[in-house]
Coordinates of C-alpha atoms in Angstrom, one line a residue:
M1 CA -0.1 -0.1 0.1
S2 CA 1.3 3.6 -0.7
F3 CA -0.1 7.0 -0.4
N4 CA 1.2 9.1 -3.2
K5 CA -0.7 12.3 -1.9
L6 CA -0.5 11.9 1.6
I7 CA 2.8 14.2 1.7
T8 CA 2.1 16.0 -1.7
P9 CA 0.5 19.2 -0.1
F10 CA 4.4 20.3 0.7
F11 CA 6.0 18.5 -1.9
F12 CA 8.9 20.3 -3.7
S13 CA 7.1 21.5 -6.9
A14 CA 4.1 22.3 -4.8
V15 CA 6.3 24.5 -1.9
L16 CA 7.6 26.4 -5.0
F17 CA 5.1 26.9 -7.2
A18 CA 1.2 26.3 -5.6
Q19 CA 1.5 27.1 -2.4
M20 CA 3.5 30.4 -2.8
A21 CA 0.4 31.8 -3.5
Q22 CA -1.0 30.4 0.0
P23 CA 1.3 32.1 2.8
G24 CA 0.6 30.8 6.2
G25 CA -1.5 27.7 4.7
E26 CA -4.6 29.4 6.2
S27 CA -6.7 29.2 3.1
G28 CA -7.9 26.5 1.1
F29 CA -10.2 24.0 -0.1
T30 CA -9.4 20.6 1.7
G31 CA -11.8 17.6 1.6
E32 CA -12.0 13.5 2.3
I33 CA -13.0 10.5 0.1
E34 CA -15.0 7.9 1.7
S35 CA -15.8 4.8 0.2
A36 CA -17.6 1.7 1.5
N37 CA -15.8 -0.6 -0.6
P38 CA -12.0 -1.4 -0.3
M39 CA -10.1 0.5 -2.0
S40 CA -6.6 2.1 -3.0
L41 CA -7.7 5.6 -2.2
N42 CA -4.2 7.0 -3.3
N43 CA -4.4 5.8 -6.8
L44 CA -7.5 8.5 -7.0
Y45 CA -8.0 12.1 -8.2
V46 CA -10.2 14.7 -6.9
E47 CA -10.5 17.7 -10.2
L48 CA -12.4 20.8 -9.4
Y49 CA -14.4 21.7 -12.5
D50 CA -15.2 24.7 -13.7
I51 CA -19.0 24.7 -14.8
R52 CA -19.1 27.8 -16.6
S53 CA -15.5 28.1 -18.4
H54 CA -15.9 24.0 -18.9
V55 CA -11.9 23.3 -18.0
V56 CA -10.3 21.8 -14.8
V57 CA -9.2 24.4 -12.5
E58 CA -6.7 21.9 -10.5
R59 CA -6.5 18.3 -10.1
S60 CA -5.5 17.0 -6.5
P61 CA -3.9 13.5 -5.6
V62 CA -5.6 11.8 -3.1
S63 CA -3.7 10.5 0.0
S64 CA -3.9 6.7 1.2
D65 CA -6.1 7.7 3.8
G66 CA -8.9 10.1 1.2
R67 CA -7.7 13.4 2.0
F68 CA -7.0 15.9 -0.4
R69 CA -6.6 19.5 -1.2
F70 CA -7.3 22.3 -3.7
N71 CA -5.2 25.6 -3.5
H72 CA -7.2 27.6 -6.0
G73 CA -10.9 28.5 -7.0
D74 CA -13.3 31.6 -6.7
A75 CA -15.7 31.4 -4.3
A76 CA -18.1 33.2 -6.5
S77 CA -18.2 30.6 -9.0
S78 CA -20.2 27.0 -9.0
Y79 CA -18.1 23.6 -9.6
T80 CA -18.4 20.5 -9.8
V81 CA -16.1 18.0 -8.0
R82 CA -15.3 14.7 -9.5
V83 CA -13.5 12.0 -8.4
V84 CA -11.7 9.9 -11.3
T85 CA -8.9 7.4 -11.4
A86 CA -6.6 9.2 -14.0
P87 CA -6.9 12.5 -15.7
G88 CA -9.1 12.2 -18.8
E89 CA -11.3 9.1 -17.2
D90 CA -14.6 8.9 -16.7
P91 CA -15.7 10.2 -12.8
L92 CA -16.5 7.5 -10.1
L93 CA -18.4 10.4 -8.6
E94 CA -20.0 14.1 -9.4
E95 CA -20.8 16.9 -7.2
S96 CA -21.7 19.9 -7.9
T97 CA -20.5 22.7 -5.0
R98 CA -19.2 26.1 -4.0
V99 CA -16.2 26.7 -3.1
G100 CA -15.8 27.4 0.7
F101 CA -12.1 28.0 1.6
G102 CA -11.2 27.2 5.1
N103 CA -14.0 24.3 4.9
S104 CA -14.3 20.7 4.2
L105 CA -16.0 18.5 1.9
V106 CA -16.9 14.7 2.3
L107 CA -17.1 12.9 -0.5
R108 CA -19.1 9.4 -0.2
L109 CA -18.1 6.9 -3.3
P110 CA -21.0 4.9 -4.8
E111 CA -20.9 1.0 -3.5
Q112 CA -19.2 -0.6 -6.5
K113 CA -21.3 -3.9 -7.7
S114 CA -17.9 -5.4 -8.5
R115 CA -15.9 -7.1 -6.0
Q116 CA -12.7 -5.4 -7.9
P117 CA -11.2 -2.5 -5.8
V118 CA -11.3 0.8 -8.1
S119 CA -7.2 1.3 -8.4
G120 CA -5.1 3.2 -10.9
K121 CA -1.8 1.1 -12.2
V122 CA -0.3 -0.9 -9.9
S123 CA 3.5 -2.1 -9.9
L124 CA 4.9 -5.2 -9.4
Q125 CA 6.9 -4.2 -7.0
Q126 CA 3.6 -2.9 -5.4
L127 CA 2.0 -5.9 -5.5
Q128 CA 5.1 -8.3 -4.1
H129 CA 5.9 -5.4 -1.4
P130 CA 2.9 -4.4 0.0
V131 CA 4.0 -1.6 2.9
P132 CA 4.4 -2.2 6.1
K133 CA 1.9 -0.5 8.8
Q134 CA 5.1 0.8 10.5
A135 CA 6.6 2.4 7.6
I136 CA 2.9 4.3 6.8
R137 CA 3.4 5.5 10.7
A138 CA 6.7 7.1 10.1
A139 CA 5.6 8.5 7.0
K140 CA 2.8 10.3 8.4
E141 CA 4.9 11.2 11.5
A142 CA 6.9 12.8 8.4
E143 CA 4.2 14.4 7.2
R144 CA 3.4 16.4 10.7
Y145 CA 7.1 17.2 10.8
S146 CA 7.2 18.5 7.3
E147 CA 4.1 20.9 8.1
A148 CA 5.5 21.9 11.2
H149 CA 8.9 23.1 8.7
E150 CA 11.0 20.5 10.8
T151 CA 12.7 19.3 7.8
A152 CA 15.3 17.0 9.7
K153 CA 12.5 15.2 11.4
A154 CA 10.7 14.7 8.5
I155 CA 13.8 13.3 6.8
A156 CA 14.7 11.0 9.5
K157 CA 11.1 9.9 9.9
L158 CA 10.6 9.4 5.6
E159 CA 14.2 7.3 6.1
Q160 CA 13.4 5.3 8.7
A161 CA 10.0 4.5 6.4
V162 CA 11.8 3.0 3.3
R163 CA 14.4 1.2 5.7
I164 CA 11.1 -0.8 6.8
A165 CA 9.6 -1.0 3.1
P166 CA 12.6 -0.5 0.5
Y167 CA 9.8 -0.1 -2.2
Y168 CA 8.0 2.1 -0.6
R169 CA 7.7 4.6 -3.3
D170 CA 5.9 7.0 -2.1
G171 CA 8.4 7.2 0.8
H172 CA 11.5 7.7 -1.2
S173 CA 9.4 10.2 -3.5
N174 CA 8.8 12.1 -0.8
L175 CA 12.2 11.7 1.0
G176 CA 13.6 13.7 -2.2
V177 CA 11.2 16.1 -1.8
Q178 CA 12.7 16.7 1.8
Y179 CA 16.0 16.5 0.4
A180 CA 15.2 18.7 -1.8
R181 CA 14.1 21.5 0.4
E182 CA 17.2 21.0 2.3
G183 CA 19.1 21.4 -1.1
R184 CA 20.5 18.0 -0.9
L185 CA 20.0 18.1 -4.4
A186 CA 22.1 14.6 -5.8
E187 CA 19.9 12.8 -3.0
A188 CA 17.0 14.0 -3.7
L189 CA 17.9 12.9 -7.5
A190 CA 18.2 9.6 -6.5
Q191 CA 15.4 9.2 -4.4
F192 CA 13.1 10.4 -7.5
H193 CA 14.7 8.4 -10.4
F194 CA 14.1 5.1 -7.8
A195 CA 10.7 6.2 -7.0
I196 CA 10.2 5.9 -10.8
D197 CA 12.1 3.1 -11.8
I198 CA 9.5 0.9 -9.4
G199 CA 6.3 2.4 -10.4
P200 CA 4.3 3.0 -13.4
P201 CA 4.5 6.6 -14.7
N202 CA 3.8 9.3 -12.4
A203 CA 3.0 13.3 -13.2
L204 CA 3.8 14.4 -9.9
I205 CA 7.2 12.5 -9.5
Y206 CA 7.9 13.6 -12.8
S207 CA 7.2 17.2 -11.9
N208 CA 9.6 17.0 -8.6
L209 CA 12.1 15.1 -10.8
A210 CA 11.7 18.0 -13.6
L211 CA 12.3 20.9 -10.9
A212 CA 15.4 19.3 -9.1
L213 CA 17.3 18.9 -12.5
L214 CA 16.2 22.6 -13.2
T215 CA 17.5 23.8 -10.1
L216 CA 20.6 22.3 -11.1
K217 CA 20.6 23.6 -14.4
Q218 CA 20.4 20.3 -16.1
F219 CA 17.7 21.8 -18.7
R220 CA 17.9 19.2 -20.9
D221 CA 17.0 16.7 -18.5
G222 CA 14.4 18.7 -16.8
E223 CA 13.0 19.3 -20.4
E224 CA 12.6 15.3 -20.8
F225 CA 10.8 14.7 -17.5
A226 CA 8.6 17.9 -17.5
R227 CA 7.7 16.8 -21.4
K228 CA 6.9 13.0 -19.4
A229 CA 4.5 15.1 -16.9
V230 CA 2.6 17.2 -19.4
A231 CA 1.9 13.9 -21.7
L232 CA 0.8 11.9 -18.5
D233 CA -1.2 15.0 -17.3
P234 CA -1.7 18.0 -20.1
E235 CA -4.0 20.4 -17.5
N236 CA -0.9 20.1 -14.7
A237 CA -0.1 23.9 -14.7
I238 CA 2.9 23.4 -12.6
A239 CA 4.3 21.0 -15.2
Q240 CA 3.5 23.1 -18.1
K241 CA 5.2 25.7 -16.1
L242 CA 8.3 23.5 -15.7
L243 CA 8.0 22.6 -19.7
R244 CA 8.2 26.6 -20.7
Y245 CA 10.9 27.0 -18.3
A246 CA 13.1 24.2 -19.9
V247 CA 12.4 24.5 -23.0
A248 CA 13.7 28.5 -22.7
H249 CA 16.9 27.6 -21.4
S250 CA 17.6 24.8 -23.3
G251 CA 17.3 26.8 -26.3
S252 CA 19.0 29.6 -25.0
L253 CA 22.2 26.8 -24.5
A254 CA 21.8 25.7 -27.9
V255 CA 22.2 29.4 -29.3
A256 CA 25.2 29.6 -27.1
A257 CA 26.6 26.6 -28.3
Q258 CA 26.6 27.7 -32.0

């Protein structure tokens, strides 16, 4: 079991882009998914769909305990909140709502007639190496430390989590984020690459890897992973920004080399 969203509100890319517009973390629109069926909630996404403009304003991955968060939206606008297994897929649930920042929304998934749990792609490693509860507890403690800006303690807990569960993909990805926060970019890159190697394609991990590479001025490699993120999630504003930045600087390098 993994929880790709459990620490995503403070992921490296989110900190540098989305959360810069939310000082103090006091605003935002949070929610939780409840399901009557056993299922991997962390393989789901929740989309904020603007009814008037017919666009997805924001898409949030869901944590293993069902939580999600939106940082954008206009309180005067009407939205549909949609739960999907992947961008572009038919929704499992749609509900109309108005954004109330600081509020919380509970989405209750309908009972599935099929006995198979709803999930996205799962790697062979994830099937062969389920994550022990001790590792998940350590990662949850890391989340609390990170929210308190105690990065060193968050790192220690995530290192503990991946020692317990070496194939804990989201533990490695989240550890990479925390290393990046500390400026330990070489270690961050290693964690992101390992997370990619042991699981299916993931736009968020690609974006975090692209951002780390661009920070190191490795523009061509950064462009490669930014393109992969955009290909998986074309409406991802962060991935689009990273790609534009990478392309602009890769072009500058090409001109300088002539």
